[in-house]
XYZ file of C-alpha atoms in Angstrom:
436
model
C 27.429 10.906 20.739
C 28.343 7.249 20.442
C 25.925 5.146 18.390
C 24.350 2.177 20.126
C 24.732 -1.177 18.419
C 22.352 -4.061 18.893
C 22.421 -7.781 18.276
C 20.401 -9.324 15.439
C 17.947 -10.716 18.002
C 17.354 -7.249 19.497
C 16.888 -5.751 16.048
C 14.387 -8.463 15.107
C 12.396 -7.996 18.324
C 12.344 -4.242 17.734
C 10.926 -4.522 14.232
C 8.538 -7.295 15.219
C 7.039 -4.940 17.819
C 6.624 -2.214 15.219
C 5.160 -4.664 12.695
C 2.538 -5.900 15.139
C 1.679 -2.338 16.140
C 1.204 -1.300 12.494
C -0.895 -4.340 11.643
C -3.155 -3.614 14.606
C -3.492 0.038 13.599
C -4.409 -0.979 10.058
C -7.188 -3.257 11.316
C -8.473 -0.474 13.553
C -8.428 1.908 10.592
C -10.472 -0.497 8.474
C -13.111 -0.757 11.175
C -13.236 3.041 11.407
C -14.156 3.166 7.711
C -17.685 2.148 8.661
C -18.208 5.677 9.969
C -19.119 8.355 7.436
C -16.761 11.057 8.669
C -13.827 8.627 8.694
C -14.386 7.848 5.002
C -14.108 11.549 4.250
C -11.013 11.851 6.444
C -9.351 8.951 4.653
C -10.053 10.406 1.224
C -8.864 13.858 2.271
C -5.560 12.590 3.618
C -5.027 10.157 0.744
C -5.731 12.863 -1.804
C -3.670 15.571 -0.124
C -0.842 13.983 1.808
C 2.168 13.292 -0.388
C 0.739 10.392 -2.384
C 0.635 7.782 0.381
C -0.985 4.406 -0.332
C -4.340 3.428 1.149
C -2.520 1.216 3.656
C -0.292 4.052 4.857
C -3.109 6.607 4.747
C -5.125 4.443 7.126
C -2.108 4.164 9.411
C -1.573 7.936 9.346
C -5.123 8.948 10.269
C -5.359 6.124 12.834
C -2.380 7.607 14.682
C -3.027 11.327 14.033
C -6.708 11.927 13.094
C -6.406 15.737 13.113
C -4.371 15.623 9.883
C -7.622 15.189 7.951
C -8.518 18.778 8.854
C -5.129 20.497 8.941
C -3.802 19.126 5.657
C -0.204 19.194 6.882
C 2.603 17.530 5.000
C 3.776 14.243 6.518
C 7.402 13.345 5.796
C 10.262 11.254 7.239
C 12.963 12.960 9.292
C 15.576 13.138 6.520
C 13.129 14.852 4.154
C 12.266 17.460 6.765
C 15.977 18.088 7.315
C 16.442 18.606 3.573
C 13.753 21.281 3.814
C 15.637 22.968 6.663
C 13.338 21.770 9.440
C 14.031 19.628 12.510
C 11.868 17.310 14.593
C 10.621 18.651 17.947
C 11.945 16.810 20.991
C 8.475 15.851 22.218
C 7.192 14.852 18.744
C 5.368 11.540 18.482
C 6.300 9.647 15.306
C 3.708 8.271 12.908
C 4.646 4.781 11.781
C 4.095 3.672 8.181
C 5.400 0.985 5.832
C 8.105 2.229 3.481
C 8.468 0.500 0.069
C 11.861 -1.152 -0.288
C 12.209 -2.702 -3.784
C 14.797 -5.404 -4.366
C 16.055 -6.914 -7.602
C 15.532 -10.683 -7.751
C 18.330 -12.731 -9.292
C 18.495 -16.351 -10.355
C 21.456 -18.472 -11.386
C 21.524 -20.089 -14.813
C 23.876 -22.766 -16.139
C 26.130 -21.737 -19.012
C 28.798 -23.587 -20.933
C 32.392 -22.758 -20.145
C 34.268 -20.816 -22.847
C 36.916 -22.908 -24.587
C 39.731 -20.891 -22.971
C 38.468 -21.929 -19.526
C 37.821 -25.552 -20.511
C 41.528 -25.803 -21.333
C 42.442 -25.160 -17.674
C 39.709 -27.306 -16.100
C 42.199 -30.077 -15.432
C 44.087 -27.722 -13.114
C 40.985 -27.262 -10.969
C 40.231 -30.987 -10.874
C 43.745 -31.745 -9.657
C 43.739 -28.937 -7.057
C 42.382 -29.491 -3.546
C 41.609 -25.834 -2.799
C 41.123 -22.474 -4.554
C 44.541 -21.376 -3.254
C 46.245 -24.408 -4.796
C 44.355 -23.790 -8.041
C 45.425 -20.114 -8.072
C 49.102 -21.106 -7.833
C 48.728 -23.674 -10.620
C 46.921 -21.140 -12.796
C 49.649 -18.522 -12.258
C 52.229 -21.045 -13.337
C 50.136 -21.980 -16.386
C 49.716 -18.350 -17.457
C 53.440 -17.706 -16.927
C 54.348 -20.591 -19.216
C 51.825 -19.469 -21.822
C 53.271 -15.958 -21.854
C 56.618 -17.409 -22.853
C 55.189 -19.800 -25.465
C 51.970 -18.214 -26.818
C 51.123 -14.676 -25.709
C 47.845 -14.682 -27.667
C 46.560 -17.739 -25.771
C 47.707 -16.256 -22.461
C 45.891 -12.995 -23.148
C 42.804 -14.940 -24.269
C 42.727 -16.900 -21.001
C 43.183 -13.768 -18.873
C 40.498 -11.982 -20.876
C 38.021 -14.862 -20.482
C 38.532 -14.874 -16.702
C 38.153 -11.084 -16.416
C 35.089 -10.998 -18.680
C 33.203 -13.760 -16.860
C 34.442 -13.370 -13.287
C 35.852 -9.871 -12.932
C 39.136 -9.080 -11.231
C 38.190 -9.098 -7.539
C 39.469 -11.467 -4.865
C 36.577 -13.901 -5.297
C 37.090 -14.254 -9.061
C 39.503 -17.193 -8.910
C 37.519 -18.885 -6.143
C 34.326 -18.736 -8.227
C 36.254 -19.918 -11.298
C 37.696 -22.836 -9.330
C 34.280 -24.149 -8.252
C 32.742 -23.630 -11.699
C 35.575 -25.596 -13.292
C 35.018 -28.369 -10.748
C 31.331 -28.495 -11.728
C 32.036 -28.231 -15.434
C 29.771 -25.242 -16.110
C 29.395 -21.553 -15.261
C 26.607 -20.118 -13.122
C 25.534 -16.767 -14.501
C 23.568 -14.438 -12.228
C 20.648 -13.047 -14.218
C 18.079 -10.467 -12.995
C 14.661 -12.123 -13.032
C 12.537 -9.212 -11.929
C 11.740 -7.118 -8.910
C 10.040 -7.828 -5.615
C 8.621 -5.154 -3.363
C 9.542 -5.478 0.300
C 8.466 -3.130 3.088
C 10.095 -1.854 6.229
C 8.722 0.338 9.044
C 9.506 4.033 8.882
C 8.780 6.976 11.172
C 7.240 10.071 9.608
C 6.251 13.394 11.178
C 3.626 16.057 10.544
C 4.719 19.631 9.853
C 3.389 20.754 13.264
C 5.921 18.400 14.888
C 8.833 20.239 13.274
C 10.545 23.611 13.578
C 13.041 25.590 11.521
C 12.968 27.159 8.072
C 9.504 28.545 7.221
C 7.584 26.646 4.534
C 4.868 27.877 2.180
C 1.383 27.777 3.720
C 0.313 24.305 2.594
C -2.813 23.977 4.716
C -6.117 23.175 3.044
C -7.785 26.146 1.421
C -11.564 26.508 1.834
C -13.953 27.989 -0.725
C -16.048 30.899 0.471
C -19.125 32.789 -0.738
C -19.340 33.204 -4.503
C -16.456 30.820 -5.206
C -18.890 27.871 -5.137
C -21.023 29.522 -7.819
C -17.956 30.530 -9.825
C -16.518 27.007 -9.919
C -19.895 25.359 -10.490
C -20.608 27.542 -13.523
C -17.053 27.190 -14.848
C -17.202 23.382 -14.727
C -20.799 23.253 -16.011
C -20.097 25.527 -18.993
C -16.940 23.702 -20.103
C -18.154 20.155 -19.405
C -17.683 17.689 -22.302
C -20.982 16.152 -21.145
C -24.054 18.376 -21.742
C -25.496 19.675 -18.445
C -29.177 20.604 -18.149
C -30.612 22.383 -15.113
C -34.217 21.898 -14.038
C -36.124 24.136 -11.642
C -38.648 23.263 -8.968
C -41.541 25.421 -7.758
C -41.112 26.649 -4.187
C -39.845 23.984 -1.839
C -41.853 21.117 -3.292
C -39.304 18.981 -5.012
C -41.083 15.797 -6.069
C -37.991 14.398 -7.750
C -36.152 11.576 -5.986
C -32.760 12.853 -7.061
C -30.643 16.002 -6.980
C -28.935 15.112 -10.222
C -28.574 12.218 -12.645
C -26.648 11.057 -15.693
C -28.749 9.652 -18.533
C -26.707 7.018 -20.377
C -29.034 6.875 -23.396
C -29.169 10.623 -23.967
C -25.604 11.183 -22.769
C -26.458 14.202 -20.641
C -26.421 15.287 -16.995
C -29.440 16.773 -15.239
C -28.938 18.969 -12.162
C -31.814 20.110 -9.944
C -31.485 23.823 -9.212
C -31.265 24.714 -5.547
C -30.397 27.799 -3.542
C -27.123 26.205 -2.497
C -24.324 26.254 -5.057
C -22.154 24.147 -2.778
C -24.745 21.353 -3.040
C -25.023 21.769 -6.816
C -21.225 21.686 -7.179
C -21.022 18.394 -5.274
C -23.834 16.897 -7.364
C -22.213 18.004 -10.622
C -18.857 16.414 -9.750
C -20.647 13.196 -8.725
C -22.597 12.964 -11.995
C -19.557 13.865 -14.090
C -17.735 10.925 -12.504
C -20.636 8.650 -13.519
C -20.535 10.025 -17.058
C -16.776 9.652 -17.476
C -16.810 6.067 -16.176
C -19.572 5.274 -18.678
C -17.908 7.037 -21.620
C -14.500 5.494 -20.897
C -15.967 1.986 -20.386
C -14.747 1.801 -16.817
C -18.081 0.710 -15.336
C -18.702 -2.612 -13.583
C -22.004 -4.533 -13.188
C -21.943 -3.975 -9.404
C -24.118 -0.889 -8.838
C -23.120 -0.534 -5.159
C -19.452 -0.569 -6.139
C -20.038 1.974 -8.918
C -21.798 4.385 -6.573
C -19.041 3.953 -3.987
C -16.326 4.714 -6.560
C -18.163 7.780 -7.873
C -18.867 9.078 -4.365
C -15.275 8.615 -3.209
C -14.114 10.302 -6.437
C -16.305 13.324 -5.743
C -15.096 13.495 -2.112
C -11.470 13.403 -3.297
C -11.965 16.173 -5.847
C -14.117 18.380 -3.608
C -11.528 18.027 -0.823
C -8.754 19.100 -3.144
C -10.877 21.963 -4.405
C -11.463 23.192 -0.856
C -15.236 22.760 -1.215
C -15.752 21.885 2.453
C -19.462 22.783 2.498
C -20.096 20.516 -0.505
C -18.809 17.509 1.454
C -21.704 17.464 3.920
C -23.600 14.163 4.030
C -21.304 12.588 1.460
C -19.981 9.078 1.973
C -23.222 7.072 2.318
C -22.611 5.079 -0.880
C -19.103 4.255 0.287
C -20.453 3.048 3.632
C -23.099 0.906 1.937
C -20.434 -0.826 -0.104
C -17.958 -1.300 2.760
C -20.585 -2.467 5.253
C -21.647 -5.167 2.797
C -18.175 -6.742 2.989
C -17.140 -9.509 5.337
C -14.572 -8.371 7.883
C -11.868 -10.619 6.416
C -12.513 -9.151 2.928
C -12.651 -5.513 4.013
C -9.012 -4.683 3.271
C -9.177 -6.152 -0.255
C -12.476 -4.400 -0.960
C -11.077 -1.113 0.344
C -7.970 -1.402 -1.809
C -10.079 -2.209 -4.870
C -12.377 0.741 -4.189
C -9.611 3.292 -3.742
C -7.579 1.952 -6.656
C -10.600 2.460 -8.903
C -11.174 5.877 -7.331
C -7.644 6.932 -8.274
C -8.246 5.843 -11.879
C -11.502 7.773 -12.027
C -10.004 10.925 -10.504
C -7.174 10.895 -13.051
C -9.565 10.356 -15.961
C -11.958 13.045 -14.721
C -9.166 15.604 -14.416
C -8.011 14.670 -17.912
C -11.441 14.907 -19.555
C -12.742 17.939 -17.625
C -9.839 20.444 -17.530
C -12.017 23.006 -15.722
C -11.829 20.851 -12.570
C -8.045 20.922 -12.748
C -8.173 24.668 -13.272
C -10.409 25.115 -10.216
C -8.097 23.019 -8.043
C -5.037 24.893 -9.311
C -6.672 28.249 -8.639
C -7.376 27.292 -5.033
C -4.286 25.273 -4.227
C -1.593 26.061 -6.797
C 1.165 26.593 -4.226
C 0.608 23.232 -2.577
C 0.302 21.423 -5.917
C 3.604 22.828 -7.171
C 5.321 22.099 -3.856
C 4.097 18.498 -3.709
C 5.015 17.961 -7.374
C 8.561 19.016 -6.514
C 8.659 16.617 -3.542
C 7.288 13.761 -5.654
C 9.916 14.352 -8.339
C 12.656 14.164 -5.706
C 11.069 11.051 -4.177
C 11.087 9.233 -7.531
C 14.768 10.041 -7.999
C 15.574 8.760 -4.510
C 13.543 5.575 -5.091
C 15.417 4.899 -8.343
C 18.760 5.530 -6.637
C 17.843 3.305 -3.685
C 16.738 0.543 -6.050
C 20.033 0.789 -7.933
C 22.021 0.551 -4.697
C 19.812 -2.067 -3.035
C 21.288 -5.378 -2.001
C 20.796 -8.267 -4.380
C 18.224 -10.878 -3.420
C 18.335 -14.428 -4.702
C 15.138 -15.793 -6.191
C 13.197 -17.355 -3.287
C 11.880 -20.893 -3.474
C 8.964 -20.347 -1.088
C 6.093 -17.830 -0.864
C 6.604 -14.058 -0.898
C 7.851 -12.119 2.085
C 5.298 -11.061 4.660
C 5.324 -7.615 6.278
C 7.035 -8.979 9.369
C 9.919 -10.433 7.333
C 11.573 -7.083 6.761
C 15.106 -6.061 5.974
C 16.768 -5.308 9.312
C 19.256 -2.486 9.848
C 22.512 -2.653 11.809
C 21.736 0.412 13.900
C 18.376 0.736 15.600
C 16.651 3.943 16.732
C 15.865 4.582 20.386
C 14.164 1.459 21.730
C 11.846 3.581 23.871
C 10.172 4.868 20.724
C 8.904 1.399 19.829
C 5.152 1.038 20.421
C 4.488 -2.000 22.579
C 0.694 -2.123 22.945
C -0.332 -4.528 20.225
C -2.093 -7.742 19.328
C -0.791 -10.456 17.027
C -2.332 -9.613 13.653
C -1.135 -10.642 10.219
C -2.005 -8.504 7.210
C -0.548 -8.810 3.731
C 0.458 -5.529 2.141
């Protein structure tokens, strides 16, 4: 099948359409965060779907909400093909932003080596690089007859500083005209983004994969994991009992900073006690590791989103009921224009807390591994491959000169020569600008 080729204008229009669509979807996703169940969905997908960023996680669940319950892998076409699976003909793509790092270079002035200064007069007398090349050939030829060492030194200086490609003499000519060399030096890296289509496992067919759907705890597993985490907790855990159904306490659990211990109110439901224990452990770890902030609403939101993330990964579905209120309180207090920054800050801090909690309370890691070992190992393998591909892509990426103006916006993306089927471009959108 012959590949279609498009003009630069067509390519730009295509990606502009996708950019506007994605920016609109992101805004819609942020507004959806003000609903309790959407907070849980976001945390489930972010925690369980191939390490996508908050931005991309919002885009994923905005376009395919059912992924929060199914827990399917979401991958681009080429990754599915590597796994021996192919995209269904009627599959609807999920659009995300793919990181596309570029090395930034700047040009620095450097003095000409003495060997090159000796031939500068040739460049000044020449009217073009071609004329200079002829004069230089003649100069080197004469030197070879008179002083081979000098001739070899000149050739070596040119090769060392300019290489041996076709542009070498042209670059040398202009540098000699200026009287100095311009060395290209890497200054750092800038992250660009480009739209990419990804697909859920249910939109593919082919080689069978391991069952990577979310596991759900049942029956005595809640008690088993609660007691395992309680008994091995680095923070002392005390349980208190209430008489009958008259619980006069205003809390189900608390962490006492002065005494350094956690108190859990006994209830008939181990799923509730498990959720409370994870929540209070997150408080304790943030306090012990000096991660806390003065903003109490923010702290509660971080701890709550941490517990939702861990309980989701553990498969403790029943322990997730009525969770997310602290997150909503924090998000609803934000101005609409600040919601994306607040959300990113919240989920960045959540990631830090989850990592620290898993490090300090190994029993949580053990519980997650026991429930979901197959998925963990499979995703670890995919992540390892992804890091290798990212490093390779970075190494092969086109060089970018250091820009003089502000950073690139999402719409200013690297455009490809060949464009996918134009009919797959979403076209219902509003003009919205969002910085990644």
